[in-house]
Coordinates of C-alpha atoms and ligand atoms in Angstrom, one line a residue:
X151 CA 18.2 -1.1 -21.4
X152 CA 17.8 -3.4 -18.1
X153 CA 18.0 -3.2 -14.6
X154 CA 19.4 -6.2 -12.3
X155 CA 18.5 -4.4 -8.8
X156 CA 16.4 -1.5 -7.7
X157 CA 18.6 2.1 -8.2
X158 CA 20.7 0.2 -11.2
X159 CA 19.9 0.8 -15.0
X160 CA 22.3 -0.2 -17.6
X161 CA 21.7 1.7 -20.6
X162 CA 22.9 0.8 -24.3
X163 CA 23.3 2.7 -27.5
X164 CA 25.1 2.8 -30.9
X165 CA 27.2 5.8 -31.0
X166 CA 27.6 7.8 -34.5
X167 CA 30.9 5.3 -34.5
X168 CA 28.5 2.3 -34.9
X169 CA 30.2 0.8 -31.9
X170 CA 28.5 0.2 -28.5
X171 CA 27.8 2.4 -25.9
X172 CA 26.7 1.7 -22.4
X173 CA 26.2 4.1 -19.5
X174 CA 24.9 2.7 -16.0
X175 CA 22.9 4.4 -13.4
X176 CA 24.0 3.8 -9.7
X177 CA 23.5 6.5 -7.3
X178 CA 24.2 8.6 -10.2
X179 CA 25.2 8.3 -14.1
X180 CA 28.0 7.4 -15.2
X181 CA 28.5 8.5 -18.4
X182 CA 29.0 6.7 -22.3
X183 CA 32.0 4.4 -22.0
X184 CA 32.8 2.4 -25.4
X185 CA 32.2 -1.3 -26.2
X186 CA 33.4 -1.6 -29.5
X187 CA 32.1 -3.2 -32.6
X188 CA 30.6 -2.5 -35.4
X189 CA 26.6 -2.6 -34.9
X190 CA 23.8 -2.4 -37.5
X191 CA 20.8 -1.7 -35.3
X192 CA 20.2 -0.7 -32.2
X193 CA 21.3 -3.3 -29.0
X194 CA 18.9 -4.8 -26.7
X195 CA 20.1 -6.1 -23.5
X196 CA 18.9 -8.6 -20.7
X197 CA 20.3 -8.9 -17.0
X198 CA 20.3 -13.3 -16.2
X199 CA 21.4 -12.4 -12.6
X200 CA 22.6 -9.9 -10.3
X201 CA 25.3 -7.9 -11.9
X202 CA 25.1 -10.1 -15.4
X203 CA 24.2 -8.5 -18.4
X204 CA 23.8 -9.5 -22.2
X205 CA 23.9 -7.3 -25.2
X206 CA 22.3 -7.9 -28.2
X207 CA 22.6 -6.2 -31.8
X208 CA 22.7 -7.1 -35.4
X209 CA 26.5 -6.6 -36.6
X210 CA 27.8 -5.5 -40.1
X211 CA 27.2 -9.2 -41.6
X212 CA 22.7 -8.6 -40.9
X213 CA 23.8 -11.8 -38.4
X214 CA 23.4 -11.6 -34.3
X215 CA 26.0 -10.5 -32.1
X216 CA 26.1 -11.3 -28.4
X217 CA 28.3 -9.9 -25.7
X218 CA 28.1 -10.6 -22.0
X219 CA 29.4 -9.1 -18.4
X220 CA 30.1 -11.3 -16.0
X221 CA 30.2 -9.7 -13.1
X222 CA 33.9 -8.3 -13.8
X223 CA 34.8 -8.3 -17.2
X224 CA 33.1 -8.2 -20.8
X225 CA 33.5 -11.4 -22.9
X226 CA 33.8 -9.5 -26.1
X227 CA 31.7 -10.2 -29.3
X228 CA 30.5 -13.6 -30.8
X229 CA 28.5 -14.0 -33.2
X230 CA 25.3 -15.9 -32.9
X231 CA 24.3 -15.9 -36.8
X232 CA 20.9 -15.6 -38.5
X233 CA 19.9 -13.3 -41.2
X234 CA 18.1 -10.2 -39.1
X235 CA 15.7 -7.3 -40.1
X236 CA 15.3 -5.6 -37.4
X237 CA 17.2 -5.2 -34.5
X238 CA 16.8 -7.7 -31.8
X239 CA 15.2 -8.1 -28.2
X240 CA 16.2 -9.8 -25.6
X241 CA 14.8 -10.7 -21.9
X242 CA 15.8 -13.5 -19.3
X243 CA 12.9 -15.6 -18.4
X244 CA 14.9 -16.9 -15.2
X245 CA 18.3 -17.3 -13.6
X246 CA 21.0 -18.0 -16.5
X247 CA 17.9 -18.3 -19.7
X248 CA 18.1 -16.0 -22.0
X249 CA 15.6 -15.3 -25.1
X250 CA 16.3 -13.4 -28.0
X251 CA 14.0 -12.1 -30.8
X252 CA 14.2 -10.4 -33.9
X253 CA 12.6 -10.4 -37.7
X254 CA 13.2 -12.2 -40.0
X255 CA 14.0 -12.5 -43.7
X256 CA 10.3 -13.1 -44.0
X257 CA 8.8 -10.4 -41.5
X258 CA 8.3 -13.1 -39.4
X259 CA 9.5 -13.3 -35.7
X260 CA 12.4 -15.3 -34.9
X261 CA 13.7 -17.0 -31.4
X262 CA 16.7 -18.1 -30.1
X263 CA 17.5 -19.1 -26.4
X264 CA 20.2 -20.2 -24.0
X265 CA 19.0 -22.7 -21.6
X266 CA 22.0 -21.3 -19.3
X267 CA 24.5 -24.3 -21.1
X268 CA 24.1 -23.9 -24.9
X269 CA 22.7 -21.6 -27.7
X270 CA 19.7 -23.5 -29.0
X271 CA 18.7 -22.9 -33.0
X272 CA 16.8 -20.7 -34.2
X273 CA 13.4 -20.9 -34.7
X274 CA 10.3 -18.7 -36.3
X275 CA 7.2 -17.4 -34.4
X276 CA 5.3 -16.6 -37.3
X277 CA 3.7 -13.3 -37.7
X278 CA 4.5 -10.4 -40.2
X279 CA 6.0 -7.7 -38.1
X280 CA 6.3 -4.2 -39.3
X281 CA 9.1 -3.4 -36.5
X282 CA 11.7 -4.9 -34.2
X283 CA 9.7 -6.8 -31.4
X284 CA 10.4 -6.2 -28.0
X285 CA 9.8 -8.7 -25.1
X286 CA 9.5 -8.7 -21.2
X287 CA 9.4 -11.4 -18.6
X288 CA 7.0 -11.4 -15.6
X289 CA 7.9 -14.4 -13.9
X290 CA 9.9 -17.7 -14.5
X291 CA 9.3 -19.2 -17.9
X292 CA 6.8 -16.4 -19.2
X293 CA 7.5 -14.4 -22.0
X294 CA 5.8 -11.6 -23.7
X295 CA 6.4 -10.6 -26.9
X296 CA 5.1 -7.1 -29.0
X297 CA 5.7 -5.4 -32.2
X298 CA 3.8 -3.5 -35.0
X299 CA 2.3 -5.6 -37.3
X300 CA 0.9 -4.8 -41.2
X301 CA -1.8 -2.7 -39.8
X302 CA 1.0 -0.7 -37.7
X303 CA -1.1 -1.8 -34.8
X304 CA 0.7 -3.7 -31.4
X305 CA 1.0 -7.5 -31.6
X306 CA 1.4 -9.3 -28.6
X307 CA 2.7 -13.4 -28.7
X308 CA 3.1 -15.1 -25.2
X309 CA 4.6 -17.9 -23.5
X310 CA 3.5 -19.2 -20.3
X311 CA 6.3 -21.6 -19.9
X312 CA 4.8 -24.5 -21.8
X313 CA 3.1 -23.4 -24.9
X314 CA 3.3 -19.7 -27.2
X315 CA -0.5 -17.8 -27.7
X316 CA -1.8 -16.8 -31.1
X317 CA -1.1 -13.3 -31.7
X318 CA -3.2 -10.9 -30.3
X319 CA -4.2 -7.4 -32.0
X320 CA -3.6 -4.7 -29.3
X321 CA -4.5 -2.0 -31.8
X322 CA -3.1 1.5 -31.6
X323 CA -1.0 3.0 -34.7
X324 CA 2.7 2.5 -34.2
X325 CA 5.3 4.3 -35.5
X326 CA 8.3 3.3 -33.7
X327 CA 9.1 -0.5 -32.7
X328 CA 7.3 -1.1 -29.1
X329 CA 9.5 -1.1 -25.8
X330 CA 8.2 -3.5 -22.8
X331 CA 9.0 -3.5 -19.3
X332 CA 7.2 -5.6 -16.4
X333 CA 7.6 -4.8 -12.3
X334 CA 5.7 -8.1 -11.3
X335 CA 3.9 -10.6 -11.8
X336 CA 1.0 -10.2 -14.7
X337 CA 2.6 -6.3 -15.1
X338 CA 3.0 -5.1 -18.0
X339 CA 3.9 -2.2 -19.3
X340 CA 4.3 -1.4 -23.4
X341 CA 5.6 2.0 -25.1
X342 CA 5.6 3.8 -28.3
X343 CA 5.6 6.2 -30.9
X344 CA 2.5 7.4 -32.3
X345 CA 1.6 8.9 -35.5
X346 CA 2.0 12.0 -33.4
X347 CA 5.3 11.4 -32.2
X348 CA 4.2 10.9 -28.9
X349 CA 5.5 8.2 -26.3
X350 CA 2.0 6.4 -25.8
X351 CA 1.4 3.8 -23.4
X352 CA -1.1 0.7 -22.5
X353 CA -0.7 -1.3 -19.3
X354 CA -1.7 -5.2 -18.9
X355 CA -2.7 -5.8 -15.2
X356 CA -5.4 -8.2 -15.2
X357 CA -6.6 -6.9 -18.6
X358 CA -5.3 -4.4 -21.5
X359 CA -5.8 -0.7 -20.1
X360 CA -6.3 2.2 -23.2
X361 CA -3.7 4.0 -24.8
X362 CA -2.6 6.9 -23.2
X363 CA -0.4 9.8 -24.4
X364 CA 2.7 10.3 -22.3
X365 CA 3.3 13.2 -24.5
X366 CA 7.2 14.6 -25.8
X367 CA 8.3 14.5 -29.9
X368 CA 10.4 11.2 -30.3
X369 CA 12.6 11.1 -33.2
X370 CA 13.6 6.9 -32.3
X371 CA 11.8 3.8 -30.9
X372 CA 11.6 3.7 -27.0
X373 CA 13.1 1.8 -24.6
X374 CA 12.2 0.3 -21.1
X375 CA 12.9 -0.9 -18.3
X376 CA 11.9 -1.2 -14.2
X377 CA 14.3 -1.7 -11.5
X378 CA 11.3 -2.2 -9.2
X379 CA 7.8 -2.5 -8.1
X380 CA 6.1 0.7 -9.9
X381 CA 9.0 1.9 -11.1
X382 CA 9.5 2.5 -14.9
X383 CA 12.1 3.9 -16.9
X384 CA 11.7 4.7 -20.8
X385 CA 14.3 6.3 -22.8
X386 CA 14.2 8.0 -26.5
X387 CA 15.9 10.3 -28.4
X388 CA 14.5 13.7 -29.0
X389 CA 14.5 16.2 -31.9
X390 CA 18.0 17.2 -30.4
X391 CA 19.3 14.0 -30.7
X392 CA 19.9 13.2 -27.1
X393 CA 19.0 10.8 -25.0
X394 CA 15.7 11.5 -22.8
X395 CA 14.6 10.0 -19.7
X396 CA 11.2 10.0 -17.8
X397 CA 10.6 7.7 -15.0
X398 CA 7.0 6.9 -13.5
X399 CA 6.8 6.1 -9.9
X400 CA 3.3 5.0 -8.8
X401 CA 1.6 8.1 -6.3
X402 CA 2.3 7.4 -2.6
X403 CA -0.3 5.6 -1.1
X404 CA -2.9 8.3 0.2
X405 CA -2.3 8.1 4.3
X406 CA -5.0 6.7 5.6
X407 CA -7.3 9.3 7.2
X408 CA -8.1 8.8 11.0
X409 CA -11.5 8.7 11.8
X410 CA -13.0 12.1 12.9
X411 CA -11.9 12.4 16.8
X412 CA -15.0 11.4 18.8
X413 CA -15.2 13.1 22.4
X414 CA -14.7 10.2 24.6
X415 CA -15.0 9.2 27.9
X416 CA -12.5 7.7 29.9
X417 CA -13.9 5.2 32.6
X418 CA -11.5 3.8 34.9
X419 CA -13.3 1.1 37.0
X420 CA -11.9 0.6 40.5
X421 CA -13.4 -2.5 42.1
X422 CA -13.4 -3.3 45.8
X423 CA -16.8 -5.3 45.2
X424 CA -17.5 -7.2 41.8
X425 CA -20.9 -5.8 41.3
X426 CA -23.8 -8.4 40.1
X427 CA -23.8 -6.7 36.7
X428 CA -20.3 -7.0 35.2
X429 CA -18.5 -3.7 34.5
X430 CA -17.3 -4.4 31.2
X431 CA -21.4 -5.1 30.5
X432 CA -22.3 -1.9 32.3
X433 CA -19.5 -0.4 30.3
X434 CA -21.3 -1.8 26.6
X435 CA -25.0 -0.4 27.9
X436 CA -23.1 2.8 29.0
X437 CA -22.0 3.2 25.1
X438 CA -24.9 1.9 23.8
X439 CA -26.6 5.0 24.9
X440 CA -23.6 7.5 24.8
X441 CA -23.2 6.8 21.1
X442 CA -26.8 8.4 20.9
X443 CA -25.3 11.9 21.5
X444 CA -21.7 11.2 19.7
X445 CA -19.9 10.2 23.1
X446 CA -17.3 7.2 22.8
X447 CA -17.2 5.5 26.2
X448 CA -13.4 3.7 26.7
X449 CA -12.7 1.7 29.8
X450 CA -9.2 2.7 30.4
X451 CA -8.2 0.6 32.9
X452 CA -9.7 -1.7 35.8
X453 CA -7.7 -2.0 39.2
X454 CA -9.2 -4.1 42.3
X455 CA -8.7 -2.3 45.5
X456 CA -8.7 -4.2 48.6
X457 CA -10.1 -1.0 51.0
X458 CA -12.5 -3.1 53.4
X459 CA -13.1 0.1 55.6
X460 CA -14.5 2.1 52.6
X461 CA -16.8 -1.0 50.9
X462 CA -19.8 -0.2 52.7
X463 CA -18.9 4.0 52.1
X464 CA -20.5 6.6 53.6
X465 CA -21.8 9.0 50.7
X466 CA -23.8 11.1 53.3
X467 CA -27.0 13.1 51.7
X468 CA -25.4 12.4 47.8
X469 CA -25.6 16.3 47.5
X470 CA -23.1 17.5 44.5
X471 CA -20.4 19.3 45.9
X472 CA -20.9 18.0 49.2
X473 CA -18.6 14.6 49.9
X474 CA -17.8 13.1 53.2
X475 CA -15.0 12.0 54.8
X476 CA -15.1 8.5 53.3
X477 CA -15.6 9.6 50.0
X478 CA -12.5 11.5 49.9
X479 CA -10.1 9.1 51.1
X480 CA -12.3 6.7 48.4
X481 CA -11.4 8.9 45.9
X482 CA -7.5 9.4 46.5
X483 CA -7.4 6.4 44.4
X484 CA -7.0 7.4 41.1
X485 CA -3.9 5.5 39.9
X486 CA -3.5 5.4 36.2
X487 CA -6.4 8.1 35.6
X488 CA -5.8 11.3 34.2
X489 CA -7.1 14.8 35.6
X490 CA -10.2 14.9 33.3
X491 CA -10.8 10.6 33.6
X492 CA -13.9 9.3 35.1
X493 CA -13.2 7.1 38.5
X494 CA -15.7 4.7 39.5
X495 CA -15.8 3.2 42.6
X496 CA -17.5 -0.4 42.6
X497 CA -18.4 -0.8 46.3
X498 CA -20.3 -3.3 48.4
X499 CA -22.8 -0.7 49.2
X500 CA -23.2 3.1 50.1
X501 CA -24.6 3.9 53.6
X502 CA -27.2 4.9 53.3
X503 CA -28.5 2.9 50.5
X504 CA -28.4 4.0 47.3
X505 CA -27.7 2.0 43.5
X506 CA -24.7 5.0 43.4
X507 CA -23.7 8.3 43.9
X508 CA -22.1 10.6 41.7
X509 CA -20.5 13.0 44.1
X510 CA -17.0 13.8 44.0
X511 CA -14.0 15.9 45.7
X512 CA -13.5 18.9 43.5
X513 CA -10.6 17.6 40.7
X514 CA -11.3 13.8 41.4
X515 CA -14.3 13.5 38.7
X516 CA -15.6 10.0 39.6
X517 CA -18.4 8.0 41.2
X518 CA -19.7 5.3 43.1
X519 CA -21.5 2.5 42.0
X520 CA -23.5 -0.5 44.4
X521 CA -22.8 -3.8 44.1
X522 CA -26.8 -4.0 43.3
X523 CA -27.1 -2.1 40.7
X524 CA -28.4 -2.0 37.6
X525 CA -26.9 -2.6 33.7
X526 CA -27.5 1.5 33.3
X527 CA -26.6 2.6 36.5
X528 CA -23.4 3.2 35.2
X529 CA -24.1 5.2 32.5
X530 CA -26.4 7.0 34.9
X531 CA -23.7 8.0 37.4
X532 CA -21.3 9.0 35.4
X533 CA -24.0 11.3 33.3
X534 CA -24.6 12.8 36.8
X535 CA -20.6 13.6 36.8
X536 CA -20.7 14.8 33.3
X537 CA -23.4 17.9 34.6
X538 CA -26.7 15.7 34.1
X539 CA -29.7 16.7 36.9
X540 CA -32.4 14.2 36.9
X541 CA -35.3 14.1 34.3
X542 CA -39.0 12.8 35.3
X543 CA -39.6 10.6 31.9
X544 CA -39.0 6.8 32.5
X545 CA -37.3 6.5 29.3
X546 CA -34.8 8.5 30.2
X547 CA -31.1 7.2 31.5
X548 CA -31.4 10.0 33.7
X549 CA -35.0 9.5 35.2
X550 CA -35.0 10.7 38.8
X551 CA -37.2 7.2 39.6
X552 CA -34.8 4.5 39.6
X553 CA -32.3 3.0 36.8
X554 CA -34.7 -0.2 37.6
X555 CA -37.9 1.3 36.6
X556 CA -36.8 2.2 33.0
X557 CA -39.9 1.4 31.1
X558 CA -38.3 1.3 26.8
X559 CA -34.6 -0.1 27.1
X560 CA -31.8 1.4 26.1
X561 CA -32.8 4.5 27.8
X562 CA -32.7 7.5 25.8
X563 CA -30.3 10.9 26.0
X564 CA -31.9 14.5 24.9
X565 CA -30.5 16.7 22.4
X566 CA -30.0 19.0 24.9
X567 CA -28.7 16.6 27.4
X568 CA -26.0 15.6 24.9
X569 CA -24.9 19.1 24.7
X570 CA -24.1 19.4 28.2
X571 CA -22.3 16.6 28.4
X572 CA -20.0 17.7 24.8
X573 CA -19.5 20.8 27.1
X574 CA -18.4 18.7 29.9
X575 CA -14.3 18.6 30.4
X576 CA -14.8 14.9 31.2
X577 CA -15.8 14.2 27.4
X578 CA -12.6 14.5 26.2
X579 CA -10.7 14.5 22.8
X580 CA -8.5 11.7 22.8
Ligands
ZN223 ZN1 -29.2 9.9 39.8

């Protein structure tokens, strides 16, 4: 079984004719269509290239038999000789190379390649395998080989392009040849059946994971393949003697989970006067104590407003609910804020003098704030629009003695302060 493109399996069988069978998955299956000869073991197949394939199987003579797809047409059989006893594996370790494996006379493993020109000979891998071997390829030039061994355990052989490993004991007790398949780079992943006739599975990623049961009663040796990043298909037959199929596909990543909705404020700063204390550092104090009481405080947008009339503006006694004249043509000026926004006003001065004011026309939430101010009179103001009265304690943001006089910086927010201003419409969920 291979796959030369995501969606695309090519599956291969021998029929109960000995011939080969291959049926193909593309947008659907296409059902067995014959291939001829006369085949002593099961095939193994390898993709060099999109739309290439090679089949492998020991024929009638206990020899190798090869035949190819080109794209178009199949080339027919040729035999590639050797003495095998077990049937083969095969795997392309990069455009136009093609490895194949099987047992030997001896039990050990045997190798034959095609450098994409010629065949080159055979030659022996050592080892005393108990099954056919199977082999994947994660990358260009690497090569990993399993099978059972004596013990009925996993072997594993590697190339890395250069040089073959030792062989490795991956434990476990076989009783089917392994089936590999790799997604990626350093992926492996290696089926079989276990003395309980279970499909069991151990992944390389980094390391060897456990054996895991995949569960199901095989009655032949798996096979595998992946079209794609965590996609893998195995194959085996069943008690019925039919062809089964299961297919993991890793678990959606889990959508990443917004951070709980904080109410926030939304500040937009109109300036007709830069004020001595910048606003977007009047903005970070204003957080710095908003955060206290779970408020987020977003500058939404700054505009500069060229309204000489209304720079020096008449806030009259600074009486909620009471505004003047000035302060309602002031607060017209709400471009780009939305009915529950915060507008302040960054003015010259108010007449008469005050740091600000947090008056405001009914349904233009807002404020005013003096070019003289201080780094919390922000955060002051617009806690005044937010419902805040003024507190005696000098620690307070809200102390009714002067932003100026705050005795413990940051200023601090009550409990019961914060409440009110969660209740306010003007901390908003955004
Ligand atoms: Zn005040």
């Amino acid at each position: 079984m291979t796959s030369w493109t995501p969606g695309r399996l090519d599956v291969f069988a021998r029929g109960a004719d000995s011939g080969l069978w291959h049926q193909w998955h593309d947008n659907g299956w296409s059902g067995w269509q014959p291939l001829g000869g006369v085949l002593s073991s099961a095939p193994a197949a390898a993709t060099s290239g999109p739309g290439r394939l090679h089949v492998f199987a020991r024929g009638a003579d206990s020899g190798l038999w090869h035949q190819g797809f080109d794209g178009t047409a199949w080339s027919g059989w040729e035999s590639l000789g050797g003495a095998l006893t077990s049937a083969p594996a095969a795997a392309s370790s990069g455009s136009g190379r093609l490895h194949v494996f099987a047992r030997g006379l001896d039990s050990a493993l045997w190798h034959r390649s095609f450098d994409g020109t010629a065949w080159s000979g055979w030659e022996s891998l050592g080892g005393a395998l108990t099954s056919a071997p199977a082999v994947a390829s994660w990358g260009p030039g690497r090569l990993d080989v399993f099978a059972a061994g004596l013990d009925s355990a996993l072997w594993h052989r590697s190339f890395d392009g250069a040089s073959w490993s030792g062989w490795e004991g991956l434990g476990g007790a076989l009783t089917s040849a392994p089936a590999v398949a790799s997604w990626g780079l350093g992926r492996l992943d290696v089926f079989a059946a276990g003395l309980d006739s279970a499909l069991w599975h151990r992944t390389f990623e980094g390391g060897w994971g456990g054996w895991e049961s995949l569960g199901g009663l095989l009655t032949s040796g798996p096979a595998a393949a992946s079209w794609g990043r965590d996609r893998i298909d195995v194959f085996a037959t069943g008690t019925d003697s039919a062809l089964w199929h299961r297919w993991w596909v890793a678990a959606p990543a889990p959508e990443p989970t917004p951070p709980a909705a904080m109410p926030t404020v939304r500040v937009h700063a109109k300036i007709l006067t830069a004020p001595d204390v910048a606003v977007t550092d009047a903005i970070a104090r204003m957080r710095e104590v908003y955060a206290t009481v779970g408020i987020a405080v977003e500058l939404a947008s700054t505009e500069r407003l060229d309204l000489p009339t209304l720079n020096d503006v008449d806030v009259g006694d600074c009486i909620r609910g009471q505004t003047t004249a000035e302060q309602g043509e002031l607060f017209a000026h709400r471009s780009g804020a939305g009915p529950n926004d915060v507008v302040v006003y960054f003015v010259r001065s108010t007449v008469p003098p005050y740091n600000g004011c947090a008056t405001f026309p009914a349904g233009r939430p807002g404020a005013v704030v003096a070019r003289g101010a201080t780094q919390w009179t922000l955060g002051h103001e617009v806690g005044h629009v937010l419902g805040l009265g003024h507190v005696g304690s000098r620690d307070s943001l809200m102390t009714g003695g002067g932003t100026s006089n705050i005795t413990n910086p940051p200023p601090d927010l009550s409990p019961g302060e914060g409440q009110t201003m969660l209740s306010s419409p003007f901390s908003q969920e955004v």
